[in-house]
Tab-separated table of C-alpha atoms in Angstrom:
chain	number	residue	atom	x	y	z
F	1	MET	CA	1.996	17.754	11.487
F	2	ARG	CA	5.645	17.238	12.403
F	3	PRO	CA	6.816	13.938	10.915
F	4	TRP	CA	9.990	14.116	12.953
F	5	SER	CA	7.905	14.047	16.107
F	6	VAL	CA	6.772	10.570	15.157
F	7	PHE	CA	10.107	9.223	16.309
F	8	ARG	CA	9.628	10.704	19.766
F	9	ALA	CA	6.478	8.634	20.056
F	10	ALA	CA	8.174	5.574	18.646
F	11	THR	CA	8.290	3.716	21.931
F	12	ALA	CA	4.564	3.071	21.447
F	13	LEU	CA	5.591	0.764	18.644
F	14	ALA	CA	7.338	-1.622	21.022
F	15	GLY	CA	4.344	-3.820	21.693
F	16	TRP	CA	3.444	-4.638	18.115
F	17	LEU	CA	6.888	-4.785	16.538
F	18	ALA	CA	8.515	-6.682	19.381
F	19	ALA	CA	5.823	-9.355	19.282
F	20	ALA	CA	5.308	-9.244	15.554
F	21	PHE	CA	8.791	-9.823	14.358
F	22	ALA	CA	9.621	-12.512	16.877
F	23	GLY	CA	8.085	-14.904	14.310
F	24	THR	CA	9.657	-16.384	11.210
F	25	ALA	CA	9.309	-15.076	7.661
F	26	ALA	CA	9.512	-16.302	4.131
F	27	GLN	CA	13.093	-16.484	2.929
F	28	ALA	CA	12.293	-16.679	-0.795
F	29	SER	CA	9.933	-15.079	-3.255
F	30	GLU	CA	8.260	-18.432	-4.001
F	31	PRO	CA	6.476	-20.437	-1.269
F	32	LEU	CA	8.223	-23.669	-0.338
F	33	LEU	CA	4.818	-25.369	0.038
F	34	ALA	CA	6.197	-27.648	2.760
F	35	PRO	CA	4.068	-28.842	5.701
F	36	TYR	CA	4.960	-27.387	9.106
F	37	SER	CA	7.509	-25.106	7.464
F	38	ASP	CA	8.364	-21.539	8.433
F	39	SER	CA	7.384	-20.307	4.969
F	40	PRO	CA	3.939	-19.243	3.791
F	41	GLU	CA	2.081	-22.293	2.554
F	42	LEU	CA	-0.165	-20.512	0.035
F	43	LYS	CA	0.450	-19.268	-3.464
F	44	ILE	CA	-2.269	-16.952	-4.790
F	45	GLU	CA	-2.401	-16.023	-8.468
F	46	ALA	CA	-4.861	-14.962	-11.149
F	47	VAL	CA	-5.918	-17.493	-13.769
F	48	ALA	CA	-5.720	-16.303	-17.366
F	49	GLY	CA	-9.110	-16.331	-19.052
F	50	ALA	CA	-12.215	-14.382	-19.922
F	51	THR	CA	-13.671	-14.371	-16.391
F	52	PRO	CA	-12.054	-13.609	-13.014
F	53	ARG	CA	-10.635	-16.733	-11.378
F	54	LEU	CA	-7.965	-17.372	-8.779
F	55	ARG	CA	-5.691	-20.360	-8.272
F	56	LEU	CA	-4.745	-21.281	-4.714
F	57	GLN	CA	-1.872	-23.731	-4.279
F	58	GLY	CA	-0.402	-25.001	-1.065
F	59	VAL	CA	-0.015	-27.843	1.390
F	60	TRP	CA	-2.789	-28.809	3.795
F	61	PRO	CA	-1.640	-30.236	7.149
F	62	THR	CA	-3.847	-33.362	6.754
F	63	PRO	CA	-5.170	-35.549	3.896
F	64	CYS	CA	-8.650	-34.081	4.555
F	65	LEU	CA	-8.320	-31.372	1.909
F	66	PRO	CA	-10.322	-28.158	2.194
F	67	THR	CA	-13.111	-26.720	0.109
F	68	VAL	CA	-13.955	-23.068	-0.484
F	69	GLU	CA	-16.521	-22.247	2.182
F	70	GLN	CA	-16.935	-18.533	1.600
F	71	VAL	CA	-15.927	-15.811	-0.868
F	72	ARG	CA	-16.838	-12.270	0.125
F	73	LEU	CA	-16.007	-8.949	-1.529
F	74	ASP	CA	-16.056	-5.679	0.413
F	75	GLY	CA	-14.925	-2.851	-1.848
F	76	SER	CA	-11.518	-4.023	-3.077
F	77	ASP	CA	-11.011	-6.454	-0.171
F	78	LEU	CA	-11.658	-10.070	-1.167
F	79	ARG	CA	-11.862	-12.624	1.652
F	80	ILE	CA	-11.647	-16.329	0.794
F	81	GLU	CA	-12.234	-18.897	3.548
F	82	LEU	CA	-11.070	-22.498	3.187
F	83	ARG	CA	-12.255	-25.211	5.544
F	84	SER	CA	-11.853	-28.963	5.994
F	85	LYS	CA	-14.991	-30.516	7.460
F	86	LYS	CA	-13.860	-34.128	7.788
F	87	PRO	CA	-13.048	-35.309	11.336
F	88	LEU	CA	-10.274	-37.603	12.596
F	89	CYS	CA	-7.635	-36.890	9.975
F	90	THR	CA	-4.012	-37.885	10.444
F	91	ARG	CA	-1.289	-35.267	10.385
F	92	ALA	CA	0.383	-35.633	7.013
F	93	GLY	CA	0.856	-32.714	4.692
F	94	VAL	CA	-0.872	-33.094	1.327
F	95	PRO	CA	-0.654	-30.622	-1.585
F	96	PHE	CA	-3.857	-28.938	-2.726
F	97	ASP	CA	-4.741	-26.922	-5.802
F	98	LEU	CA	-8.031	-24.992	-5.866
F	99	ASP	CA	-9.647	-22.999	-8.650
F	100	VAL	CA	-11.865	-20.220	-7.265
F	101	ASP	CA	-14.517	-18.724	-9.532
F	102	LEU	CA	-14.962	-15.023	-8.700
F	103	THR	CA	-17.794	-14.307	-11.134
F	104	ARG	CA	-20.459	-14.009	-8.431
F	105	PRO	CA	-18.674	-11.601	-6.043
F	106	VAL	CA	-16.553	-9.717	-8.609
F	107	GLY	CA	-18.481	-9.870	-11.896
F	108	LYS	CA	-17.559	-10.991	-15.383
F	109	GLN	CA	-14.459	-8.778	-15.583
F	110	TRP	CA	-11.584	-7.991	-13.263
F	111	PRO	CA	-12.060	-4.628	-11.505
F	112	ALA	CA	-9.814	-1.716	-12.427
F	113	ALA	CA	-8.430	-1.397	-8.881
F	114	PRO	CA	-6.239	-4.212	-7.491
F	115	LEU	CA	-7.997	-6.865	-5.441
F	116	ARG	CA	-6.659	-7.253	-1.913
F	117	VAL	CA	-6.985	-10.994	-1.445
F	118	SER	CA	-6.899	-12.513	2.042
F	119	VAL	CA	-7.069	-16.310	2.328
F	120	LEU	CA	-8.115	-17.752	5.676
F	121	ALA	CA	-8.124	-21.445	6.538
F	122	ALA	CA	-9.539	-23.741	9.216
F	123	ASN	CA	-8.720	-27.431	9.667
F	124	SER	CA	-12.025	-28.533	11.227
F	125	VAL	CA	-15.711	-27.658	11.367
F	126	THR	CA	-15.395	-25.687	14.597
F	127	ALA	CA	-11.886	-24.249	14.232
F	128	GLU	CA	-11.429	-20.509	13.867
F	129	ALA	CA	-10.323	-19.490	10.387
F	130	GLN	CA	-6.830	-17.970	10.466
F	131	LEU	CA	-5.088	-15.758	7.931
F	132	ARG	CA	-2.707	-17.916	5.887
F	133	GLY	CA	-1.954	-15.764	2.865
F	134	PHE	CA	-2.344	-12.325	1.314
F	135	ALA	CA	-1.776	-11.005	-2.211
F	136	LEU	CA	-2.511	-7.979	-4.382
F	137	ILE	CA	-4.104	-9.203	-7.622
F	138	ALA	CA	-4.290	-6.778	-10.562
F	139	PRO	CA	-4.641	-8.589	-13.899
F	140	GLN	CA	-6.121	-5.521	-15.622
F	141	PRO	CA	-3.389	-3.280	-17.045
F	142	GLY	CA	-3.536	0.188	-15.589
F	143	PRO	CA	-1.411	3.315	-15.281
F	144	ARG	CA	1.848	2.769	-13.430
F	145	ALA	CA	2.199	4.585	-10.156
F	146	ILE	CA	5.058	7.049	-9.765
F	147	PRO	CA	5.669	6.953	-6.006
F	148	ALA	CA	7.661	9.859	-4.659
F	149	SER	CA	11.118	8.985	-3.372
F	150	GLY	CA	11.736	10.050	0.192
F	151	LEU	CA	10.205	9.608	3.636
F	152	TRP	CA	6.613	8.404	4.000
F	153	TRP	CA	4.578	8.336	7.214
F	154	PRO	CA	1.500	6.484	8.507
F	155	LEU	CA	-1.478	8.832	8.594
F	156	PRO	CA	-2.860	9.333	12.108
F	157	GLU	CA	-5.678	7.022	13.142
F	158	ALA	CA	-8.618	7.968	15.316
F	159	ASP	CA	-7.155	5.693	17.975
F	160	ALA	CA	-4.088	7.423	19.417
F	161	SER	CA	-2.712	4.056	20.516
F	162	ASN	CA	-2.153	3.037	16.874
F	163	PRO	CA	0.968	0.799	17.107
F	164	MET	CA	2.272	2.000	13.723
F	165	ALA	CA	2.560	5.624	14.867
F	166	GLY	CA	6.271	5.233	15.495
F	167	THR	CA	7.191	3.802	12.094
F	168	GLY	CA	8.779	5.601	9.159
F	169	PHE	CA	9.237	4.402	5.581
F	170	SER	CA	11.853	5.413	3.047
F	171	PHE	CA	11.220	4.740	-0.652
F	172	GLU	CA	13.704	5.090	-3.501
F	173	VAL	CA	12.217	4.566	-6.957
F	174	GLN	CA	14.252	4.055	-10.123
F	175	GLY	CA	12.298	2.941	-13.170
F	176	ASN	CA	10.040	0.113	-12.032
F	177	THR	CA	12.317	-0.901	-9.129
F	178	ILE	CA	11.564	0.287	-5.607
F	179	ALA	CA	13.885	0.014	-2.616
F	180	VAL	CA	12.193	0.132	0.775
F	181	ALA	CA	13.510	0.783	4.268
F	182	VAL	CA	11.219	0.489	7.295
F	183	LEU	CA	12.399	2.225	10.446
F	184	GLY	CA	10.953	1.667	13.893
F	185	ARG	CA	11.772	1.048	17.523
F	186	THR	CA	11.245	-1.840	19.908
F	187	GLY	CA	11.982	-2.184	23.610
F	188	ASN	CA	15.500	-3.293	22.660
F	189	GLY	CA	16.239	-0.264	20.494
F	190	SER	CA	15.806	0.725	16.877
F	191	ILE	CA	15.157	-1.831	14.173
F	192	TRP	CA	15.439	-1.416	10.406
F	193	TYR	CA	14.164	-3.559	7.539
F	194	PHE	CA	15.256	-3.446	3.914
F	195	GLY	CA	13.944	-4.914	0.674
F	196	THR	CA	13.576	-4.310	-3.059
F	197	GLY	CA	10.879	-5.252	-5.521
F	198	LYS	CA	9.387	-4.545	-8.924
F	199	LEU	CA	6.432	-2.232	-9.336
F	200	ARG	CA	3.671	-3.938	-11.302
F	201	GLY	CA	1.319	-1.136	-12.227
F	202	ARG	CA	0.566	0.402	-8.838
F	203	THR	CA	1.425	-2.552	-6.577
F	204	VAL	CA	4.525	-4.246	-5.227
F	205	GLU	CA	5.057	-7.203	-2.883
F	206	LEU	CA	8.447	-7.850	-1.318
F	207	ASP	CA	10.329	-9.569	1.478
F	208	LEU	CA	12.016	-7.381	4.074
F	209	VAL	CA	15.266	-8.411	5.750
F	210	ALA	CA	16.047	-7.186	9.244
F	211	ALA	CA	19.261	-5.212	9.647
F	212	PRO	CA	21.754	-6.397	12.290
F	213	GLN	CA	20.923	-5.375	15.831
F	214	ALA	CA	23.280	-3.092	17.718
F	215	GLY	CA	26.477	-4.899	18.668
F	216	THR	CA	26.023	-7.675	16.101
F	217	THR	CA	27.158	-8.170	12.508
F	218	THR	CA	24.402	-10.469	11.219
F	219	PRO	CA	20.605	-10.089	11.096
F	220	SER	CA	18.688	-11.798	13.875
F	221	ALA	CA	17.089	-15.057	12.767
F	222	GLY	CA	13.309	-14.929	12.510
F	223	ASN	CA	13.084	-11.133	12.436
F	224	ASP	CA	12.257	-10.719	8.749
F	225	ALA	CA	8.952	-9.385	7.433
F	226	VAL	CA	6.736	-9.251	4.351
F	227	LEU	CA	5.341	-6.073	2.854
F	228	ALA	CA	2.701	-5.346	0.215
F	229	LEU	CA	2.106	-1.823	-1.117
F	230	ASP	CA	-0.723	-0.407	-3.224
F	231	PHE	CA	0.004	3.131	-4.441
F	232	ASP	CA	-3.298	4.814	-5.236
F	233	SER	CA	-1.481	8.055	-6.117
F	234	ASN	CA	1.997	9.591	-6.198
F	235	GLY	CA	1.775	10.463	-2.517
F	236	ARG	CA	-0.682	7.958	-1.018
F	237	ALA	CA	-0.419	4.212	-0.451
F	238	THR	CA	-1.971	1.405	1.553
F	239	ALA	CA	0.532	-0.948	3.159
F	240	TRP	CA	0.291	-4.428	4.669
F	241	LEU	CA	3.209	-5.258	6.946
F	242	GLY	CA	3.366	-8.713	8.442
F	243	TYR	CA	5.294	-11.791	9.518
F	244	TYR	CA	4.655	-15.538	9.643
F	245	GLU	CA	4.197	-17.278	12.977
F	246	ARG	CA	4.124	-20.998	13.761
F	247	SER	CA	0.781	-22.474	14.750
F	248	ASP	CA	-0.492	-25.983	15.506
F	249	ASN	CA	-0.947	-26.658	11.803
F	250	GLN	CA	0.959	-24.288	9.521
F	251	PRO	CA	2.273	-20.722	9.598
F	252	VAL	CA	-0.248	-17.977	10.371
F	253	LEU	CA	0.175	-14.534	8.855
F	254	ARG	CA	0.160	-11.732	11.441
F	255	GLN	CA	-0.519	-8.513	9.592
F	256	GLN	CA	-0.974	-4.786	10.197
F	257	THR	CA	-2.743	-2.599	7.620
F	258	PHE	CA	-2.282	1.164	7.485
F	259	VAL	CA	-2.276	4.165	5.158
F	260	LEU	CA	0.940	5.961	4.176
F	261	ALA	CA	1.470	9.434	2.771
F	262	HIS	CA	4.491	11.340	1.513
F	263	LEU	CA	4.418	14.369	3.806
F	264	PRO	CA	6.654	17.426	4.152
F	265	PHE	CA	8.585	18.357	7.259
F	266	ALA	CA	6.080	21.061	8.117
F	267	GLU	CA	3.751	22.161	10.877
F	268	ARG	CA	0.717	21.383	8.724
F	269	THR	CA	-0.236	19.961	5.347
F	270	ASP	CA	-2.608	22.512	3.843
F	271	GLY	CA	-2.260	24.888	0.893
F	272	THR	CA	1.002	26.287	2.232
F	273	ALA	CA	2.694	22.928	1.569
F	274	TRP	CA	2.135	23.389	-2.184
F	275	GLN	CA	3.390	26.949	-2.562
F	276	GLY	CA	6.625	27.492	-4.460
F	277	ASP	CA	8.019	27.252	-7.985
F	278	TRP	CA	6.611	24.621	-10.332
F	279	VAL	CA	6.899	23.560	-13.964
F	280	LEU	CA	3.698	22.727	-15.846
F	281	LEU	CA	4.254	20.089	-18.556
F	282	GLY	CA	1.912	19.252	-21.438
F	283	ALA	CA	-0.890	21.712	-20.661
F	284	THR	CA	-0.687	23.766	-23.888
F	285	PRO	CA	-3.375	22.451	-26.318
F	286	GLY	CA	-1.806	20.575	-29.201
F	287	GLN	CA	1.646	20.670	-27.613
F	288	PRO	CA	2.068	17.636	-25.338
F	289	ARG	CA	5.746	18.544	-24.746
F	290	SER	CA	5.036	22.141	-23.765
F	291	ALA	CA	6.473	23.503	-20.522
F	292	ARG	CA	6.053	26.720	-18.589
F	293	GLN	CA	6.961	27.937	-15.132
F	294	LEU	CA	4.361	28.705	-12.513
F	295	ARG	CA	4.723	30.121	-9.040
F	296	LEU	CA	2.044	29.146	-6.538
F	297	ASP	CA	1.352	31.297	-3.509
F	298	ALA	CA	-1.147	29.927	-0.983
F	299	THR	CA	-2.726	33.231	-0.072
F	300	SER	CA	-6.201	33.265	-1.620
F	301	PHE	CA	-8.302	30.870	0.478
F	302	ILE	CA	-7.576	28.027	2.883
F	303	ALA	CA	-10.234	25.931	4.586
F	304	VAL	CA	-10.367	22.717	6.556
F	305	ALA	CA	-11.708	20.625	3.666
F	306	ASN	CA	-10.676	22.505	0.522
F	307	TYR	CA	-8.303	25.267	-0.485
F	308	ARG	CA	-7.304	27.407	-3.447
F	309	ILE	CA	-3.765	28.421	-4.343
F	310	SER	CA	-3.167	31.406	-6.606
F	311	GLY	CA	-0.583	31.370	-9.386
F	312	ASP	CA	1.525	34.342	-10.401
F	313	ASP	CA	-0.204	34.364	-13.825
F	314	GLY	CA	-3.681	34.577	-12.318
F	315	SER	CA	-4.337	30.854	-12.473
F	316	VAL	CA	-5.844	29.054	-9.482
F	317	LEU	CA	-5.154	25.535	-8.186
F	318	SER	CA	-8.263	24.308	-6.327
F	319	CYS	CA	-7.795	21.193	-4.210
F	320	GLU	CA	-10.338	18.923	-2.581
F	321	ARG	CA	-9.593	16.778	0.429
F	322	ASP	CA	-11.115	13.427	1.273
F	323	PRO	CA	-13.433	14.170	4.243
F	324	GLU	CA	-12.859	10.657	5.625
F	325	ALA	CA	-9.044	10.889	5.495
F	326	ALA	CA	-6.766	12.399	8.120
F	327	LYS	CA	-6.435	16.174	7.922
F	328	VAL	CA	-2.735	15.896	7.092
F	329	ALA	CA	-3.410	13.647	4.079
F	330	PRO	CA	-2.688	15.011	0.586
F	331	PRO	CA	-5.726	16.226	-1.380
F	332	LYS	CA	-7.879	13.723	-3.231
F	333	ARG	CA	-7.943	15.770	-6.445
F	334	CYS	CA	-7.004	19.230	-7.752
F	335	ARG	CA	-8.086	21.415	-10.694
F	336	LEU	CA	-5.953	24.088	-12.320
F	337	ASN	CA	-7.925	26.911	-13.940
F	338	ALA	CA	-6.629	29.857	-15.938
F	339	ALA	CA	-7.294	33.440	-14.827
F	340	ASN	CA	-10.419	33.554	-17.037
F	341	GLY	CA	-11.780	30.347	-15.470
F	342	THR	CA	-10.869	27.992	-18.324
F	343	LEU	CA	-9.910	24.523	-17.145
F	344	ILE	CA	-6.219	23.778	-17.773
F	345	ALA	CA	-5.922	20.383	-16.121
F	346	GLU	CA	-7.424	18.016	-13.577
F	347	PHE	CA	-5.039	16.136	-11.275
F	348	ASP	CA	-5.994	12.852	-9.606
F	349	SER	CA	-2.552	11.787	-8.349
F	350	ILE	CA	-1.268	14.261	-5.777
F	351	ASP	CA	2.104	14.534	-4.067
F	352	ILE	CA	3.901	17.480	-2.488
F	353	ASN	CA	6.424	17.415	-5.358
F	354	ARG	CA	4.367	16.165	-8.313
F	355	LEU	CA	0.771	16.274	-9.534
F	356	ASP	CA	-0.313	14.020	-12.423
F	357	GLY	CA	-3.514	14.359	-14.404
F	358	TYR	CA	-5.050	15.255	-17.747
F	359	ALA	CA	-5.928	18.255	-19.859
F	360	PRO	CA	-9.542	18.510	-21.121
F	361	ASP	CA	-8.483	16.638	-24.314
F	362	ARG	CA	-7.041	13.819	-22.111
F	363	THR	CA	-3.446	14.800	-22.830
F	364	PRO	CA	-1.304	13.747	-19.808
F	365	VAL	CA	-0.253	16.753	-17.743
F	366	GLN	CA	2.268	17.013	-14.918
F	367	LEU	CA	2.914	19.769	-12.419
F	368	ILE	CA	6.409	19.264	-11.011
F	369	ARG	CA	7.978	21.214	-8.171
F	370	VAL	CA	11.315	22.874	-8.853
F	371	ASP	CA	12.460	23.028	-5.225
F	372	LYS	CA	11.617	19.484	-4.102
F	373	ARG	CA	10.816	18.741	-0.478
């Protein structure tokens, strides 16, 4: 794959971005909860307690307040549908506050992976439910992601007309703060978005501000966006990019979901992308601060699904790809074995510059590239 070639195909992005960011976005981190406003009208948060519960706060466009009609869990995607079934209601915004019990769909404990909560709402019995809010909910403490700084790219979809194919992301991570730049093109030229946020475990949600258009000195009104990121490894993330659009009742969230990866500027992303000089940290038994150099040379075996990379000391890094992911995606997991076959470490967080995992005694182990890409 040639990430730079993505920009040559960027004009395909015009349709989605030009329409998408013509709407209006939230200007603050907290919802204004005002009827007929340009801000999201829903606040979604976990309720502290022994069992999984969510609190939904907002403003309904009429006094006929909604009830929870449906709660459905599909993997980590939780869909909550609110509906008002009373007819002939006047238009007057009224605050609502709902407590949603998740015990039946989720279980008695929060799952380890973040829940991707979508809240849809309809203001009558026959109205179509529309997306009004989205949040990443992760009450369970888990290991903090260490996203690689640099350029990230949407992984190719089966549909070549994927509107996100012309978009690039730049991440800069310092401590638990991440700065994000989104780069794309519309029919009127290039457009950039910027924002910062705090990593909470492996997730972050932030507002993006549009940079000034060419020939102007101020951002265009109504061109801002919202972004949620879930980093499932150092080099893989799921992203939700969206904007709020006026509707007959309250703002509707228009959203695009896609998978990002931190990829090298290379023809392909197979074993050759991991060759080079590395430092192995913490892999010596009983010495969590141990360090030794290792040179990987991708010459032993390369296949479509899996590959093995030989080390200069006889060790072998065996990597397994996700068969359902794009071929350019980083491996799902890797194992480092010594020359005699003894397991040194298993890595479950893979990036082209850093692999994180554990030794057999569960000591944290890192494999860090010397010549970063």
